[in-house]
PDB file of C-alpha atoms in Angstrom:
ATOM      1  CA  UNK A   1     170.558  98.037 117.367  1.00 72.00           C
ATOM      2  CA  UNK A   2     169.200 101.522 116.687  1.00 87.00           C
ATOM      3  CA  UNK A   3     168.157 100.761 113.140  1.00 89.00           C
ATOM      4  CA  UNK A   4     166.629  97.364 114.377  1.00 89.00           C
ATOM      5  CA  UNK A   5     164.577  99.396 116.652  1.00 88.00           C
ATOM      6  CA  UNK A   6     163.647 102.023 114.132  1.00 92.00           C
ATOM      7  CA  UNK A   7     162.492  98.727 112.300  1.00 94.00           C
ATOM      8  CA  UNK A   8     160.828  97.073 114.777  1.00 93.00           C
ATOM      9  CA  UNK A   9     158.752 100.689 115.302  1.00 93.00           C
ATOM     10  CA  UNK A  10     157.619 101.037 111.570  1.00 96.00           C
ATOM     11  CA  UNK A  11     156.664  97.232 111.582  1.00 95.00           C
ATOM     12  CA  UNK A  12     154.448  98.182 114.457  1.00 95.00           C
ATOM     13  CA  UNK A  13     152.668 101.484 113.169  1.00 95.00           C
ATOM     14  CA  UNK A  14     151.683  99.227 110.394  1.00 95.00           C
ATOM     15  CA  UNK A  15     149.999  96.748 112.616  1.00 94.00           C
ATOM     16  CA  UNK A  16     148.262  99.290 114.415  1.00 94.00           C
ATOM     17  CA  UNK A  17     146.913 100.922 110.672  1.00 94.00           C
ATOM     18  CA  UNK A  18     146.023  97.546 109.965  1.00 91.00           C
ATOM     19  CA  UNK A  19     144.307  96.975 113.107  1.00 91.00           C
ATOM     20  CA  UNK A  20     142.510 100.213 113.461  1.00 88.00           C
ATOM     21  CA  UNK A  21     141.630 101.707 110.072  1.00 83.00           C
ATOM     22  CA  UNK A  22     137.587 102.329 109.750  1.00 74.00           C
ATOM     23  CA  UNK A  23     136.836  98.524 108.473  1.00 73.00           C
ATOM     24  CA  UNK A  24     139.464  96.070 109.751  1.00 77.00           C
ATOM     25  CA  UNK A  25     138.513  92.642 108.282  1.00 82.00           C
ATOM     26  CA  UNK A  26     140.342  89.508 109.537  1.00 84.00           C
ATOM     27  CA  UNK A  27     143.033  89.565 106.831  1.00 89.00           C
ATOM     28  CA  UNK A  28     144.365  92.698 108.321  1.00 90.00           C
ATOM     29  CA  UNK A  29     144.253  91.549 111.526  1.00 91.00           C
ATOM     30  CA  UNK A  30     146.586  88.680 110.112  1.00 93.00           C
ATOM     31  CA  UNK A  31     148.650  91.064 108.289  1.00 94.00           C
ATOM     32  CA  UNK A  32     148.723  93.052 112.250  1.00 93.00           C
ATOM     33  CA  UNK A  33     149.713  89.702 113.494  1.00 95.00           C
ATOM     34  CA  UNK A  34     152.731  89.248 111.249  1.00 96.00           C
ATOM     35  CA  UNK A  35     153.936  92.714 111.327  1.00 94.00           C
ATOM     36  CA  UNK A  36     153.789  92.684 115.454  1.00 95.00           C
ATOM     37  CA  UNK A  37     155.869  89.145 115.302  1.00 95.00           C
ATOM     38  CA  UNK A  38     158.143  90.597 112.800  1.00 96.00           C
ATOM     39  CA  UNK A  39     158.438  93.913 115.177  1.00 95.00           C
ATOM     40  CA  UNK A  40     159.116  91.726 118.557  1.00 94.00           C
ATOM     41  CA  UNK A  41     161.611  89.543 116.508  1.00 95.00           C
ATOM     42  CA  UNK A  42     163.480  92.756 115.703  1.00 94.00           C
ATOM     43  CA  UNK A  43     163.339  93.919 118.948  1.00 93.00           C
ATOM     44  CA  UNK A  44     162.031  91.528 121.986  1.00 93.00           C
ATOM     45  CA  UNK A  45     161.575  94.448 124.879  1.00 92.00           C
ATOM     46  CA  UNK A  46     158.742  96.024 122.520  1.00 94.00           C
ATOM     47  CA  UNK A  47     155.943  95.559 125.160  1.00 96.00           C
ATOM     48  CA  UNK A  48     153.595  97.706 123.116  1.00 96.00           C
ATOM     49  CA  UNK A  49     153.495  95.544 120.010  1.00 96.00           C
ATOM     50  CA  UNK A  50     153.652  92.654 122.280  1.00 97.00           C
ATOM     51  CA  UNK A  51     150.423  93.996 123.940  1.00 97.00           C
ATOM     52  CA  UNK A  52     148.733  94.829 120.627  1.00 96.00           C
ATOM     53  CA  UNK A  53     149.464  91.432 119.255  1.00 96.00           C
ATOM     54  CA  UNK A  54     147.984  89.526 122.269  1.00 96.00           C
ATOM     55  CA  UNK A  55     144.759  91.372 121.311  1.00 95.00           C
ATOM     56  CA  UNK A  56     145.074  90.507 118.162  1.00 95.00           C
ATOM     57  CA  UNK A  57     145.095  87.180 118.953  1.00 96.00           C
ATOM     58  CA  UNK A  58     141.725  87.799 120.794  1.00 95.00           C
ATOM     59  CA  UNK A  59     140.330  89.467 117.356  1.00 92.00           C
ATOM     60  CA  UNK A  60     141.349  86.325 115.932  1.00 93.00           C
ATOM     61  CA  UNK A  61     139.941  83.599 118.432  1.00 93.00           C
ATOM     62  CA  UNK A  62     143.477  82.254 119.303  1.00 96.00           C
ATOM     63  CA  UNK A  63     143.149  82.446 123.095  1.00 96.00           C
ATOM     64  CA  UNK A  64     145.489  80.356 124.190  1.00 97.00           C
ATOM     65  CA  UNK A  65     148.481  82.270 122.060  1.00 97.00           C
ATOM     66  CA  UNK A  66     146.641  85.626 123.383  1.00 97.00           C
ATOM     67  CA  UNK A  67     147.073  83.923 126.912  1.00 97.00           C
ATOM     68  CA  UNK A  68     150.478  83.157 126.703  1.00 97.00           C
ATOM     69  CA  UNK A  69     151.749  87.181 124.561  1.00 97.00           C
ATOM     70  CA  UNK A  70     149.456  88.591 127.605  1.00 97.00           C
ATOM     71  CA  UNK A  71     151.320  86.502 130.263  1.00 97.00           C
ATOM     72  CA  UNK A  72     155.048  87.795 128.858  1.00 97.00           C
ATOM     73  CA  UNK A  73     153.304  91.489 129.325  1.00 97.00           C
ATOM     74  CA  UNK A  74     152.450  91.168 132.474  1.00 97.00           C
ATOM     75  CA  UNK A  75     155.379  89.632 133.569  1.00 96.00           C
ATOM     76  CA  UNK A  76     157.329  93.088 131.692  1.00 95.00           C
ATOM     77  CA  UNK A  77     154.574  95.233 132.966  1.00 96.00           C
ATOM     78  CA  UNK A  78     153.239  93.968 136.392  1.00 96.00           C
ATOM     79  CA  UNK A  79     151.001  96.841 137.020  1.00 97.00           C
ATOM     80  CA  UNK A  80     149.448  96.997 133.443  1.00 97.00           C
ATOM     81  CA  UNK A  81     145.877  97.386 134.396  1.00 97.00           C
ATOM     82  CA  UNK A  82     144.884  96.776 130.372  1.00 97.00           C
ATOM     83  CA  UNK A  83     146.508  93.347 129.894  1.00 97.00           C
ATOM     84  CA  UNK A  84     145.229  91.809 133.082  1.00 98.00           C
ATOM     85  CA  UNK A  85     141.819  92.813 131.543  1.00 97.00           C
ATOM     86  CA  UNK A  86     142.279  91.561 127.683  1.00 97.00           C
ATOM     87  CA  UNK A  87     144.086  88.098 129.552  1.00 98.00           C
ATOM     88  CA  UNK A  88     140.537  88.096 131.521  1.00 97.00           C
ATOM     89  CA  UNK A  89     138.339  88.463 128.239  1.00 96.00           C
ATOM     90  CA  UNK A  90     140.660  85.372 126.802  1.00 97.00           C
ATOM     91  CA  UNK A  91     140.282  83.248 129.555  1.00 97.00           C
ATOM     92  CA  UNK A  92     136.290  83.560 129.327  1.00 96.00           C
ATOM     93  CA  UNK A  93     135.757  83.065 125.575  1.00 95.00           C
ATOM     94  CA  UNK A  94     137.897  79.601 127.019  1.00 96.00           C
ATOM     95  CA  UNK A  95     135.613  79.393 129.845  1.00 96.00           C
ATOM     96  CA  UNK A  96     138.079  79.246 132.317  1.00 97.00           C
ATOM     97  CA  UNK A  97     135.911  80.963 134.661  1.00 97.00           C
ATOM     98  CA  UNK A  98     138.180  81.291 137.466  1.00 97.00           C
ATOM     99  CA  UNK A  99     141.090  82.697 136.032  1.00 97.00           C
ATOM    100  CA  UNK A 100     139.028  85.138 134.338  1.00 98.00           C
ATOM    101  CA  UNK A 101     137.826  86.446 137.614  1.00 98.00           C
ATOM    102  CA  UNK A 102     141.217  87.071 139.031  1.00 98.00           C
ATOM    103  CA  UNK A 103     142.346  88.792 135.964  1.00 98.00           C
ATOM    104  CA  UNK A 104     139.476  90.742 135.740  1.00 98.00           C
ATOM    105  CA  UNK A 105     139.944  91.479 139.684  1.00 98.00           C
ATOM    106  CA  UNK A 106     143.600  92.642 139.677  1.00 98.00           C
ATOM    107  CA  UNK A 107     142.391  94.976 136.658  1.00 98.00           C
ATOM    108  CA  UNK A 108     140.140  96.540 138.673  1.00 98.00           C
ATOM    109  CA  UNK A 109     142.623  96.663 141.606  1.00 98.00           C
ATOM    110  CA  UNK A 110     145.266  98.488 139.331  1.00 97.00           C
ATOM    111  CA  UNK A 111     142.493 100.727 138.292  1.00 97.00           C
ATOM    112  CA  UNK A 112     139.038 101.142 140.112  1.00 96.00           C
ATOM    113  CA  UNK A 113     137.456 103.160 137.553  1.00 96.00           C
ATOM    114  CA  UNK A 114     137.528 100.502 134.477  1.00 96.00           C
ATOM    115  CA  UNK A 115     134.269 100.445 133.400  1.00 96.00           C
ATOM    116  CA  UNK A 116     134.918  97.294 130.753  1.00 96.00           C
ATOM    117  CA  UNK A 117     136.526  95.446 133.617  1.00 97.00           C
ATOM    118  CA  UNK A 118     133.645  95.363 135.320  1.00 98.00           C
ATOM    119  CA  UNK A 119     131.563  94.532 132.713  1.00 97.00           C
ATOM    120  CA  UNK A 120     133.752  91.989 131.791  1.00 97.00           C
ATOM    121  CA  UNK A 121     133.571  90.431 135.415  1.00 98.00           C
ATOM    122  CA  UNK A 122     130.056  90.915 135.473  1.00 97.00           C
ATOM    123  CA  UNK A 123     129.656  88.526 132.418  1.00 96.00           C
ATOM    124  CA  UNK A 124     131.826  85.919 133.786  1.00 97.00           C
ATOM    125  CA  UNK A 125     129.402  86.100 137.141  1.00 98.00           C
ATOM    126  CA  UNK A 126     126.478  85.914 134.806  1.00 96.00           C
ATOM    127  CA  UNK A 127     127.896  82.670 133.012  1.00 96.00           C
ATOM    128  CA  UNK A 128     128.777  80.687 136.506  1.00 97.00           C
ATOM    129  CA  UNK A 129     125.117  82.082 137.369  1.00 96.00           C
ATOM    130  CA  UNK A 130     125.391  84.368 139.716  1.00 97.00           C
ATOM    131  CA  UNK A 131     123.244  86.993 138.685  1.00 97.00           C
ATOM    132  CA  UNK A 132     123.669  88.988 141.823  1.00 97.00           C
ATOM    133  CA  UNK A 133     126.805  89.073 141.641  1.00 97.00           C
ATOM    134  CA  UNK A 134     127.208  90.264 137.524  1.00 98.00           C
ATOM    135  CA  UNK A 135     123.670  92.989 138.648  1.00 98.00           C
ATOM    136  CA  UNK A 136     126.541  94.350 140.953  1.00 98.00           C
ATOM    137  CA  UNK A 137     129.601  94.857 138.814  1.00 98.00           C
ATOM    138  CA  UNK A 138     127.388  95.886 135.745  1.00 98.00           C
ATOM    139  CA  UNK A 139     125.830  98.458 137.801  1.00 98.00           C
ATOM    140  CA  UNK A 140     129.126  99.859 138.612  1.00 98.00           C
ATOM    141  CA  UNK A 141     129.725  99.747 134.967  1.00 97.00           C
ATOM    142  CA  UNK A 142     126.495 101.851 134.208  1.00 97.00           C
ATOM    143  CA  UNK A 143     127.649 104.021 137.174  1.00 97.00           C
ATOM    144  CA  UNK A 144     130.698 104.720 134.992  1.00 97.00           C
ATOM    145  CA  UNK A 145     129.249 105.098 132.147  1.00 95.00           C
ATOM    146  CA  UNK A 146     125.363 105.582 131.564  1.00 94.00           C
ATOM    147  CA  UNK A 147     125.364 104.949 127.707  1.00 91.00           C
ATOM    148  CA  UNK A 148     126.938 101.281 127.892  1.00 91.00           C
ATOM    149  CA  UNK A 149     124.141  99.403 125.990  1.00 88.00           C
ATOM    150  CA  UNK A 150     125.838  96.217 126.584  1.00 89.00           C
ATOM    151  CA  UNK A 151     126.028  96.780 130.281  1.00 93.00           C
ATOM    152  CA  UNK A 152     122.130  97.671 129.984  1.00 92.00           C
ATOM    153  CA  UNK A 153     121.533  94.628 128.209  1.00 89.00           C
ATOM    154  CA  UNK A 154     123.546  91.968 130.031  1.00 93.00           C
ATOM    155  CA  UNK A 155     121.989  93.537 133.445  1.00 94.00           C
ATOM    156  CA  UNK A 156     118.329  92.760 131.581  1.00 91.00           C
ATOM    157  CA  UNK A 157     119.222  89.503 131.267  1.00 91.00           C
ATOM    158  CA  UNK A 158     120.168  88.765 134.961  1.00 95.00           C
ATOM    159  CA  UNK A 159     117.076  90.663 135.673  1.00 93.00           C
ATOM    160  CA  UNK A 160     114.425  88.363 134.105  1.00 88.00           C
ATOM    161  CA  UNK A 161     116.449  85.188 135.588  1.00 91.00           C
ATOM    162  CA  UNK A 162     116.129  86.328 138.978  1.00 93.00           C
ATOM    163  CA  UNK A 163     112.236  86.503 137.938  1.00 87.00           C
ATOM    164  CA  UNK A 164     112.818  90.609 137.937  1.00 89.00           C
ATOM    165  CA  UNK A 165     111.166  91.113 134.981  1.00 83.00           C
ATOM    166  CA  UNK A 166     110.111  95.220 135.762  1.00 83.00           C
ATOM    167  CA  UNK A 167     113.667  95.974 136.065  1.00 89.00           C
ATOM    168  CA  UNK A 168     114.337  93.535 133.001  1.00 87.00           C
ATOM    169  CA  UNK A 169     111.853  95.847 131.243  1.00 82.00           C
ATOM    170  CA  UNK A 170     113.838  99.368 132.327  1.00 87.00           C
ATOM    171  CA  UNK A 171     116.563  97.742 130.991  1.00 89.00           C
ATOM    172  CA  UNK A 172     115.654  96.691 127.843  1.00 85.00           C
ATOM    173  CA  UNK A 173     113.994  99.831 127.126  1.00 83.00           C
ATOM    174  CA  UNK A 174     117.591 101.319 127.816  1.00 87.00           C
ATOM    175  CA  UNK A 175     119.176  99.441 124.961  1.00 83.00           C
ATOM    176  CA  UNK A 176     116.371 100.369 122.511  1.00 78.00           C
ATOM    177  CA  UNK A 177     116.565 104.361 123.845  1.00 82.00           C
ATOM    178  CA  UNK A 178     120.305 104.186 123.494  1.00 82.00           C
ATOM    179  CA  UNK A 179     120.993 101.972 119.876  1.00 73.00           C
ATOM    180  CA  UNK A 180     121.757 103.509 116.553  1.00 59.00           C
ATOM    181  CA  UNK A 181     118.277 104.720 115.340  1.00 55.00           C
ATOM    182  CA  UNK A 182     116.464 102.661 112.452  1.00 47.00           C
ATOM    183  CA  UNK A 183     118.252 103.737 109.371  1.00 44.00           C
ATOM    184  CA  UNK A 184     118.208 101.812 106.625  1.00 41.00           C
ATOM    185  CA  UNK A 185     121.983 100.654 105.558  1.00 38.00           C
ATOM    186  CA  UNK A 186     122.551  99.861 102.050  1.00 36.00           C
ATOM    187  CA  UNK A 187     125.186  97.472 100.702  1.00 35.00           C
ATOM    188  CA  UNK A 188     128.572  98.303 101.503  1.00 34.00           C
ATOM    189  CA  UNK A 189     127.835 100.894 103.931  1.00 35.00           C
ATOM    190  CA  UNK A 190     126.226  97.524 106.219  1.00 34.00           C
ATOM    191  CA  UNK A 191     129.088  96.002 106.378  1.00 34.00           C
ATOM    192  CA  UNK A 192     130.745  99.447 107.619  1.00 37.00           C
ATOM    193  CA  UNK A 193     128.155  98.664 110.337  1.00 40.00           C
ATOM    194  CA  UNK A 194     131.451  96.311 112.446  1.00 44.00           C
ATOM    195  CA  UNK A 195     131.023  96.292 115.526  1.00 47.00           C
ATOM    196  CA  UNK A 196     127.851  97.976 115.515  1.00 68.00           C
ATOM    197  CA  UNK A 197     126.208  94.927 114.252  1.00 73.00           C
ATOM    198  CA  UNK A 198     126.410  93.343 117.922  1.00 75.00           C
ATOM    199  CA  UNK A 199     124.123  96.507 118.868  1.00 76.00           C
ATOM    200  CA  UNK A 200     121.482  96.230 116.472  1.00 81.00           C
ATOM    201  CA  UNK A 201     121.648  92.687 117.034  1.00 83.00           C
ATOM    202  CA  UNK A 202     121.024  92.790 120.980  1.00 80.00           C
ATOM    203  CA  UNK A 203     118.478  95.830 120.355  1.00 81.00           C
ATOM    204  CA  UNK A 204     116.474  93.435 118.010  1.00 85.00           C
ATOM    205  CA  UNK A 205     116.661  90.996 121.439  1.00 84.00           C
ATOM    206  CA  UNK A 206     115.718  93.417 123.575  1.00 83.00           C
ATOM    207  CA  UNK A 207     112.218  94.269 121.709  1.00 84.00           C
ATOM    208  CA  UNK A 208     111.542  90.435 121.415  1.00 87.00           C
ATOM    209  CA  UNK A 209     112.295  90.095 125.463  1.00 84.00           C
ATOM    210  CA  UNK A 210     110.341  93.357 125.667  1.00 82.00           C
ATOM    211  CA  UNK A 211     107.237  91.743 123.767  1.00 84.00           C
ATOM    212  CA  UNK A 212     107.256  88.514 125.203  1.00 81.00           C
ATOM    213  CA  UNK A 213     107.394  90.530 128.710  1.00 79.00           C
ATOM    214  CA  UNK A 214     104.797  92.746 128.464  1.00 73.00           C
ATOM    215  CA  UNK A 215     102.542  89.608 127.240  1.00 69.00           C
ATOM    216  CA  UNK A 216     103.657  87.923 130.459  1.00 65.00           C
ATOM    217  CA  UNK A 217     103.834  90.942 132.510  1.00 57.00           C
ATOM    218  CA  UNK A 218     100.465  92.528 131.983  1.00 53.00           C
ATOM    219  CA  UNK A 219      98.154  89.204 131.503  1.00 51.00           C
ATOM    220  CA  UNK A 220      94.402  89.350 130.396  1.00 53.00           C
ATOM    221  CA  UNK A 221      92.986  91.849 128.506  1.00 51.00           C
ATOM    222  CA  UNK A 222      95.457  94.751 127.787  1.00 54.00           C
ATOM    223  CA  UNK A 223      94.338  98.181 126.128  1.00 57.00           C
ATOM    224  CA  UNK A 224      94.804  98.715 122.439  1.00 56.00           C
ATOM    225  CA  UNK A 225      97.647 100.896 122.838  1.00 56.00           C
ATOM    226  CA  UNK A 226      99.656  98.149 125.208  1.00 61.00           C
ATOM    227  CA  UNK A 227      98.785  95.694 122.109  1.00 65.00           C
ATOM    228  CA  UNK A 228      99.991  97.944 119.440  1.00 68.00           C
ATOM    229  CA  UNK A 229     103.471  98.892 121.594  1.00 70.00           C
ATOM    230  CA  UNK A 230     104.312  94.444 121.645  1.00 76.00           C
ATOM    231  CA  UNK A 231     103.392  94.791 117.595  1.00 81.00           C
ATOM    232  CA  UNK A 232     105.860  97.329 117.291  1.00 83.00           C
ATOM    233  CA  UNK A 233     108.306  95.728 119.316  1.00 83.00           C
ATOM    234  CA  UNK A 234     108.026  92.564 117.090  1.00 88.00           C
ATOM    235  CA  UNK A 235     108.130  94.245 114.135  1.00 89.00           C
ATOM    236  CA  UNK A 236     110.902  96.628 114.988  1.00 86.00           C
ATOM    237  CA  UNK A 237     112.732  93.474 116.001  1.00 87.00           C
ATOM    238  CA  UNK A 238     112.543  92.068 112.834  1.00 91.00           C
ATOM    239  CA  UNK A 239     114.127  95.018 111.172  1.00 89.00           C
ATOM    240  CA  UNK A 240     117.332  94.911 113.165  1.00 87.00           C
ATOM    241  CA  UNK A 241     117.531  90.951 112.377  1.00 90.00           C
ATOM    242  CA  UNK A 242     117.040  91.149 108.323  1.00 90.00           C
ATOM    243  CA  UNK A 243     119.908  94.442 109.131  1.00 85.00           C
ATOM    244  CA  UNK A 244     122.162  92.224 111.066  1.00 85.00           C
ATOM    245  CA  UNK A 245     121.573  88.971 108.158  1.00 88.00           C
ATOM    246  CA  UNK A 246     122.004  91.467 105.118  1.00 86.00           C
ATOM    247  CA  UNK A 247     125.263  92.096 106.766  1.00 80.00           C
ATOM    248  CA  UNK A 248     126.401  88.992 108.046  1.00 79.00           C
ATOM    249  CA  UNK A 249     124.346  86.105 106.292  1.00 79.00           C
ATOM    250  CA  UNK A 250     126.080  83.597 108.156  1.00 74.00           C
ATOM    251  CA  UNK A 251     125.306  84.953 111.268  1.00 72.00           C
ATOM    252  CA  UNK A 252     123.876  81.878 113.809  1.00 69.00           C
ATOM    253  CA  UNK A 253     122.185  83.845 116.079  1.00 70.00           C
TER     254      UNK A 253
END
């Protein structure tokens, strides 16, 4: 039993340097994903691979398996604050809205000061459309942290649906303030970019939003410096996209 354990461990620590080396692609998250099934075949009461392979699951879009490995966590772990929040995130990439909001709830419950919970919630709020509601939880998420950009940016988009588009405008100015500055990424070291793709990629929204705004916002003849600040928004805009495409060429959005 001891060396089955001792077994079960190393097939772990390799899932985890597979997971969360500087560029994980998705064959290592499969390679994570067998070594975490091998580890929790080897040695069932392993709730931290079982944890790590239910996000893995997320990484890998299989929500209902991630569902199910969070579930048997929760069940070993009734007061894990993290796994109510990953089995929230899989329920709303499923769009089961409701679900998602009690998940999301009992993490913040279990621990009040989880800023991605709220966010989380906040998102879910956004998608059944009610933008008060997600303004609410992603200010408590700014509260707790005052350099989430994606907090900033999902808050400007509830903004300018409730018709609040000088708040919308704060906001978006937030995300441009507070993104990786306008290097220019060549080859390989793009694709380093991960996860910092999905920032350039909202900043590049937020100066479109920002442009179409300010032509919106401040009608009729605007001075020449108001003009040249929406040609630099477009323009900047365009920069992040042809980053995001160089990166990702498949890239819908």
């Amino acid at each position: 039993k001891t060396a089955q354990a001792s077994l079960a461990d190393a097939y772990y620590q390799r899932a985890l340097a597979n997971r969360y080396h500087d560029n994980p692609r998705q064959v290592d998250q499969k390679k994570a994903e067998a070594d975490l099934t091998r580890a929790l075949t080897l040695d069932p009461s392993h709730v931290a691979a079982r944890y790590e392979k239910g996000l893995t699951l997320i990484d890998l879009e299989l929500y209902p398996a991630a569902i199910e490995t969070l579930s048997d966590v929760i069940r070993l772990q009734p007061q894990n604050a993290e796994a109510y929040y990953a089995r929230g995130v899989a329920a709303r990439k499923l769009r089961s809205y409701r679900p998602a909001l009690q998940d999301l709830s009992r993490a913040i419950q279990l621990s009040p000061k989880f800023t991605k919970a709220y966010f989380e919630r906040g998102r879910v709020y956004a998608e059944l459309g009610n933008q008060r509601s997600a303004i609410d939880d992603l200010n408590r998420a700014i509260a707790l942290n005052s350099e989430f950009i994606d907090a900033y940016y999902s808050r400007a988009l509830a903004y300018e649906k409730l018709g609040l588009n000088q708040k919308a405008i704060a906001d978006y100015i937030q995300v441009v303030r507070l993104a990786a500055p306008d290097d220019r990424f060549e080859g390989d070291q793009t694709e380093q970019l991960g996860a910092k793709l999905a920032t350039v990629f909202h900043r590049g929204v937020a100066r479109v939003r920002l442009a179409r705004l300010l032509n919106s916002f401040l009608p009729g003849d605007r001075s020449k410096s108001e003009q040249l600040a929406k040609k630099d928004y477009l323009e900047s805009a365009e920069r992040d996209f042809a980053q995001v495409i160089a990166a990702r060429p498949a890239f819908a959005n």
